[in-house]
Short mmCIF file of C-alpha atoms in Angstrom, two decimals:
data_model
loop_
_atom_site.label_atom_id
_atom_site.label_comp_id
_atom_site.label_asym_id
_atom_site.label_seq_id
_atom_site.Cartn_x
_atom_site.Cartn_y
_atom_site.Cartn_z
CA MET N 1 3.39 20.91 -19.63
CA PRO N 2 6.69 20.62 -21.50
CA GLY N 3 6.70 21.71 -25.10
CA LYS N 4 7.95 19.91 -28.17
CA GLY N 5 11.68 19.73 -28.67
CA ASN N 6 14.21 17.94 -30.81
CA PRO N 7 15.06 14.33 -30.04
CA GLY N 8 18.39 13.95 -28.33
CA THR N 9 21.18 12.10 -30.06
CA GLY N 10 23.76 9.72 -28.70
CA ILE N 11 21.64 8.79 -25.65
CA ALA N 12 20.87 5.15 -24.89
CA LEU N 13 17.23 4.95 -23.72
CA LEU N 14 16.69 2.59 -20.83
CA GLN N 15 14.14 -0.18 -21.30
CA PRO N 16 12.42 -0.57 -17.94
CA PRO N 17 11.80 -3.92 -16.25
CA GLY N 18 8.34 -5.04 -15.13
CA LEU N 19 7.06 -5.34 -11.57
CA VAL N 20 4.72 -8.17 -10.52
CA LEU N 21 3.09 -8.93 -7.18
CA VAL N 22 2.92 -12.35 -5.58
CA ARG N 23 -0.40 -13.52 -4.16
CA PRO N 24 -0.60 -14.94 -0.63
CA GLY N 25 0.70 -18.47 -0.75
CA GLY N 26 2.58 -17.81 -3.99
CA GLY N 27 1.48 -17.35 -7.56
CA GLY N 28 3.03 -17.13 -10.98
CA ASP N 29 4.04 -14.07 -12.94
CA ARG N 30 0.69 -14.18 -14.70
CA ALA N 31 -1.17 -13.27 -11.51
CA GLY N 32 -1.89 -9.81 -12.94
CA ALA N 33 -3.25 -8.44 -16.19
CA PHE N 34 -0.23 -7.01 -17.98
CA ARG N 35 -0.05 -4.08 -20.35
CA ARG N 36 2.86 -2.47 -22.10
CA LEU N 37 2.12 1.17 -22.86
CA VAL N 38 4.21 2.75 -25.60
CA ASP N 39 4.44 6.49 -26.16
CA VAL N 40 5.43 6.85 -29.80
CA VAL N 41 6.15 10.60 -29.47
CA ALA N 42 8.20 10.66 -26.25
CA HIS N 43 11.54 10.99 -28.05
CA GLY N 44 10.40 14.16 -29.79
CA GLY N 45 9.24 15.96 -26.65
CA ALA N 46 11.03 17.68 -23.82
CA TRP N 47 14.14 16.19 -22.21
CA THR N 48 15.27 16.19 -18.60
CA GLN N 49 18.31 15.83 -16.43
CA VAL N 50 17.94 14.84 -12.77
CA VAL N 51 20.39 16.16 -10.18
CA ARG N 52 20.68 14.50 -6.76
CA ALA N 53 22.40 15.37 -3.52
CA SER N 54 25.13 12.80 -2.99
CA ARG N 55 24.10 12.42 0.65
CA GLY N 56 20.41 12.11 1.50
CA GLY N 57 19.28 12.43 -2.12
CA GLY N 58 16.57 10.18 -3.52
CA LEU N 59 13.41 10.17 -5.58
CA GLY N 60 11.72 13.49 -4.82
CA ARG N 61 14.15 14.22 -1.99
CA ARG N 62 17.14 16.58 -2.06
CA SER N 63 16.92 16.57 -5.82
CA ALA N 64 15.87 18.65 -8.82
CA VAL N 65 14.71 18.05 -12.39
CA ILE N 66 15.89 20.26 -15.24
CA THR N 67 13.47 20.25 -18.21
CA TYR N 68 13.96 21.72 -21.70
CA PRO N 69 12.12 23.02 -23.64
CA VAL N 70 9.02 24.23 -21.78
CA PRO N 71 6.41 26.89 -22.65
CA GLY N 72 7.65 30.43 -22.20
CA SER N 73 7.10 32.01 -18.81
CA MET N 74 4.35 34.63 -18.45
CA LEU N 75 5.60 35.53 -14.97
CA PRO N 76 7.56 38.73 -14.35
CA GLU N 77 11.33 38.53 -14.29
CA ASN N 78 12.64 38.62 -10.74
CA ILE N 79 16.10 37.19 -11.25
CA ARG N 80 18.77 38.44 -13.62
CA ARG N 81 22.25 36.93 -13.59
CA PRO N 82 24.75 36.16 -16.34
CA GLY N 83 23.10 33.36 -18.31
CA VAL N 84 20.02 33.15 -16.05
CA VAL N 85 17.17 35.60 -16.64
CA GLY N 86 13.70 34.51 -15.58
CA HIS N 87 11.32 33.93 -12.69
CA LEU N 88 12.23 32.25 -9.40
CA SER N 89 9.54 30.98 -7.04
CA PRO N 90 9.83 28.52 -4.14
CA GLY N 91 10.89 25.18 -5.64
CA CYS N 92 11.00 26.30 -9.28
CA LEU N 93 13.10 28.50 -11.56
CA GLN N 94 12.06 29.27 -15.16
CA TRP N 95 14.64 30.93 -17.40
CA ALA N 96 15.36 31.63 -21.05
CA ILE N 97 18.06 29.48 -22.63
CA SER N 98 19.14 28.46 -26.12
CA GLY N 99 16.28 30.31 -27.83
CA ASP N 100 13.61 28.71 -25.63
CA TRP N 101 12.75 28.20 -21.96
CA ALA N 102 13.75 25.68 -19.30
CA THR N 103 12.76 24.91 -15.72
CA VAL N 104 14.62 23.49 -12.77
CA ARG N 105 12.19 22.20 -10.16
CA GLY N 106 12.90 20.47 -6.86
CA ASP N 107 12.97 20.63 -3.08
CA LEU N 108 16.30 22.49 -2.99
CA ALA N 109 17.05 25.96 -1.67
CA ASP N 110 16.59 28.90 -4.05
CA ASP N 111 20.33 29.52 -4.37
CA GLU N 112 20.91 25.84 -5.24
CA LEU N 113 18.28 26.02 -8.01
CA VAL N 114 19.96 29.12 -9.41
CA MET N 115 23.39 27.45 -9.36
CA LEU N 116 21.96 24.47 -11.25
CA ALA N 117 20.50 26.78 -13.89
CA GLU N 118 23.83 28.58 -14.20
CA ALA N 119 25.56 25.22 -14.76
CA THR N 120 23.10 24.07 -17.47
CA GLY N 121 23.60 24.20 -21.22
CA VAL N 122 21.69 22.69 -24.14
CA GLU N 123 23.20 20.24 -26.64
CA ASP N 124 21.14 18.75 -29.50
CA GLY N 125 17.94 19.84 -27.76
CA VAL N 126 18.90 18.14 -24.50
CA PRO N 127 19.69 19.93 -21.21
CA ARG N 128 23.11 19.00 -19.90
CA VAL N 129 24.68 20.13 -16.66
CA ARG N 130 28.36 21.01 -16.76
CA GLU N 131 29.47 18.77 -13.94
CA GLU N 132 32.48 20.89 -13.07
CA GLU N 133 30.03 23.71 -12.23
CA LEU N 134 27.69 21.65 -10.06
CA PRO N 135 27.23 22.81 -6.46
CA ALA N 136 29.37 20.80 -4.06
CA GLY N 137 27.71 17.59 -2.93
CA PHE N 138 25.53 17.08 -6.02
CA ALA N 139 25.74 14.67 -8.95
CA ALA N 140 23.90 14.67 -12.30
CA ARG N 141 22.14 11.69 -13.86
CA PRO N 142 22.21 10.93 -17.61
CA PRO N 143 19.53 12.83 -19.57
CA GLN N 144 16.16 11.12 -20.18
CA PRO N 145 12.98 12.05 -22.07
CA TYR N 146 10.39 13.89 -20.03
CA PHE N 147 7.73 11.39 -21.04
CA PRO N 148 8.44 7.65 -20.73
CA PRO N 149 8.81 5.89 -24.09
CA VAL N 150 7.59 2.69 -22.37
CA VAL N 151 5.48 2.11 -19.27
CA ASN N 152 5.21 -1.47 -18.03
CA GLU N 153 2.06 -2.02 -15.98
CA SER N 154 0.32 -4.85 -14.14
CA ARG N 155 -3.14 -4.84 -12.51
CA TYR N 156 -4.71 -6.86 -9.71
CA GLY N 157 -7.72 -6.99 -7.44
CA ALA N 158 -6.94 -5.98 -3.86
CA ALA N 159 -8.93 -8.92 -2.50
CA GLY N 160 -6.90 -11.41 -4.52
CA LEU N 161 -3.76 -9.98 -2.97
CA GLY N 162 -5.16 -10.36 0.54
CA GLU N 163 -5.25 -6.59 1.18
CA ALA N 164 -8.97 -5.77 0.83
CA LYS N 165 -9.24 -4.70 4.49
CA ALA N 166 -6.72 -1.89 4.03
CA LEU N 167 -7.15 -1.11 0.32
CA GLY N 168 -10.82 -1.90 -0.29
CA ASP N 169 -12.16 -4.20 -2.97
CA GLY N 170 -10.72 -2.18 -5.82
CA LEU N 171 -7.72 -2.03 -8.11
CA VAL N 172 -4.05 -2.45 -7.24
CA TYR N 173 -1.54 -1.69 -9.97
CA THR N 174 2.18 -1.46 -10.57
CA THR N 175 3.99 0.72 -13.07
CA VAL N 176 7.66 0.90 -14.01
CA MET N 177 9.12 3.61 -16.23
CA ALA N 178 12.36 5.38 -17.11
CA CYS N 179 11.94 9.14 -17.53
CA GLY N 180 12.48 12.43 -15.74
CA GLY N 181 8.95 13.73 -15.96
CA PHE N 182 7.53 11.59 -13.18
CA GLU N 183 9.84 13.12 -10.61
CA ASP N 184 9.06 16.59 -11.96
CA ARG N 185 5.36 15.83 -11.35
CA LEU N 186 6.13 14.70 -7.81
CA PHE N 187 7.27 18.21 -6.98
CA THR N 188 3.98 19.68 -8.20
CA GLY N 189 1.57 16.95 -7.08
CA GLY N 190 2.59 16.42 -3.47
CA ILE N 191 4.91 13.88 -1.91
CA SER N 192 5.73 12.65 1.58
CA ALA N 193 8.54 10.41 2.81
CA SER N 194 7.60 6.78 3.45
CA GLY N 195 10.60 4.84 4.73
CA ARG N 196 12.40 2.50 2.38
CA VAL N 197 11.68 -0.30 -0.05
CA ARG N 198 14.52 -2.82 -0.20
CA GLY N 199 16.94 -0.21 1.09
CA ARG N 200 15.84 2.53 -1.34
CA LEU N 201 14.17 5.73 -0.16
CA ALA N 202 10.42 5.58 -0.81
CA ALA N 203 7.61 8.13 -0.87
CA ILE N 204 3.83 8.35 -0.98
CA THR N 205 2.20 10.47 -3.68
CA THR N 206 -1.00 10.95 -5.66
CA ALA N 207 0.81 12.08 -8.81
CA GLN N 208 -0.55 9.13 -10.83
CA GLY N 209 -4.17 9.44 -9.74
CA GLY N 210 -6.12 6.87 -7.72
CA ASN N 211 -6.02 7.06 -3.94
CA ALA N 212 -2.24 6.91 -3.48
CA GLN N 213 0.97 5.36 -4.75
CA LEU N 214 4.15 4.11 -3.10
CA VAL N 215 7.10 5.06 -5.31
CA TRP N 216 10.82 4.35 -5.24
CA GLU N 217 13.84 3.86 -7.51
CA PRO N 218 14.78 0.16 -7.67
CA ARG N 219 17.78 1.18 -9.75
CA THR N 220 19.26 4.36 -11.17
CA GLY N 221 16.94 6.06 -13.64
CA VAL N 222 14.02 3.66 -13.09
CA VAL N 223 10.88 4.57 -11.14
CA ALA N 224 8.65 1.85 -9.67
CA CYS N 225 5.17 2.45 -8.31
CA ILE N 226 2.54 0.40 -6.48
CA GLY N 227 -0.79 2.19 -6.29
CA TYR N 228 -4.40 1.49 -5.48
CA SER N 229 -7.90 2.83 -6.01
CA GLY N 230 -10.88 1.72 -3.94
CA ALA N 231 -10.60 3.00 -0.35
CA PRO N 232 -9.70 6.30 1.36
CA TRP N 233 -6.04 6.91 2.11
CA SER N 234 -4.91 5.78 5.56
CA LYS N 235 -1.82 4.66 7.43
CA ALA N 236 -3.16 1.12 7.12
CA ALA N 237 -3.17 1.54 3.35
CA GLU N 238 0.42 2.79 3.45
CA ALA N 239 1.44 -0.28 5.45
CA ALA N 240 -0.36 -2.51 2.94
CA LEU N 241 1.51 -0.95 0.01
CA HIS N 242 4.79 -1.62 1.80
CA ARG N 243 3.76 -5.25 2.35
CA LEU N 244 3.02 -5.57 -1.36
CA ALA N 245 6.35 -3.98 -2.22
CA GLY N 246 8.01 -6.62 -0.06
CA ARG N 247 6.23 -9.30 -2.09
CA SER N 248 7.03 -7.74 -5.45
CA ARG N 249 9.27 -9.27 -8.10
CA MET N 250 11.19 -7.32 -10.69
CA LEU N 251 11.28 -8.92 -14.13
CA GLU N 252 14.00 -7.93 -16.58
CA PRO N 253 12.75 -6.64 -19.97
CA SER N 254 13.21 -9.98 -21.74
CA ARG N 255 11.21 -11.86 -19.07
CA TRP N 256 8.54 -9.17 -19.06
CA LYS N 257 8.14 -9.37 -22.84
CA ALA N 258 7.97 -13.18 -22.59
CA LEU N 259 4.68 -12.70 -20.71
CA ARG N 260 3.28 -11.20 -23.93
CA PRO N 261 1.66 -8.18 -22.36
CA ALA N 262 -1.04 -6.43 -24.36
CA VAL N 263 0.45 -3.41 -26.15
CA SER N 264 -1.36 -0.08 -26.28
CA ARG N 265 0.17 2.80 -28.24
CA GLN N 266 -0.97 6.08 -26.76
CA PRO N 267 0.39 9.39 -25.47
CA SER N 268 1.93 9.19 -22.03
CA ASN N 269 0.14 10.75 -19.07
CA LEU N 270 2.74 9.58 -16.51
#
């Protein structure tokens, strides 16, 4: 788990939209039970910077997440280069930097992870990649908190959505957030490719609990998720989640807030 850090300065935090599902035959935005989860300590925790391959890169695919600060590594040093001293294992590099520790985690090759670490500095407690030192074919996203300051969520019954056969008679939910920590968790919690949602690369994961979630980036820096709990995972369930994604509607922050979602202030658990 990332450790406490200093809040970054000069960074505009993205307010995420909300995601609602339309019932068979139509239905208003109030079809679900809405909640707006606020993490009041996210700005004071760890920060991240996501790096993507320009070709073939997407959420959890040909990408990496740099996180600072994190707890110090107890693993033996097995890599020592100018500016990068730490422990490298498949998919993750931990190294000492700016008086603390950082990680770069992703599905990239070991040498690519090392090059990203070598290109990373820390400014005002925020990891920042020096773009002129990035490996060829990669691009860095703007920094974001590890934990999402806001998570917009809606909940439904699978039967009311017409998907009880595939998803059981349990819960279907959507979440939308803007942070780097969710993708970092994807690399530790398991992820598999799952086609596209509205042209964007999508994946199946269990990183948020429940039986499974379909996740994608509807826009840069925003993660959307449709998940369920109530029936074992199956290909039929995956197809059902894609059908629901096709019937989803994205509401801009002002429209989402106009629904007057219940607000719960609590620590984020992604």
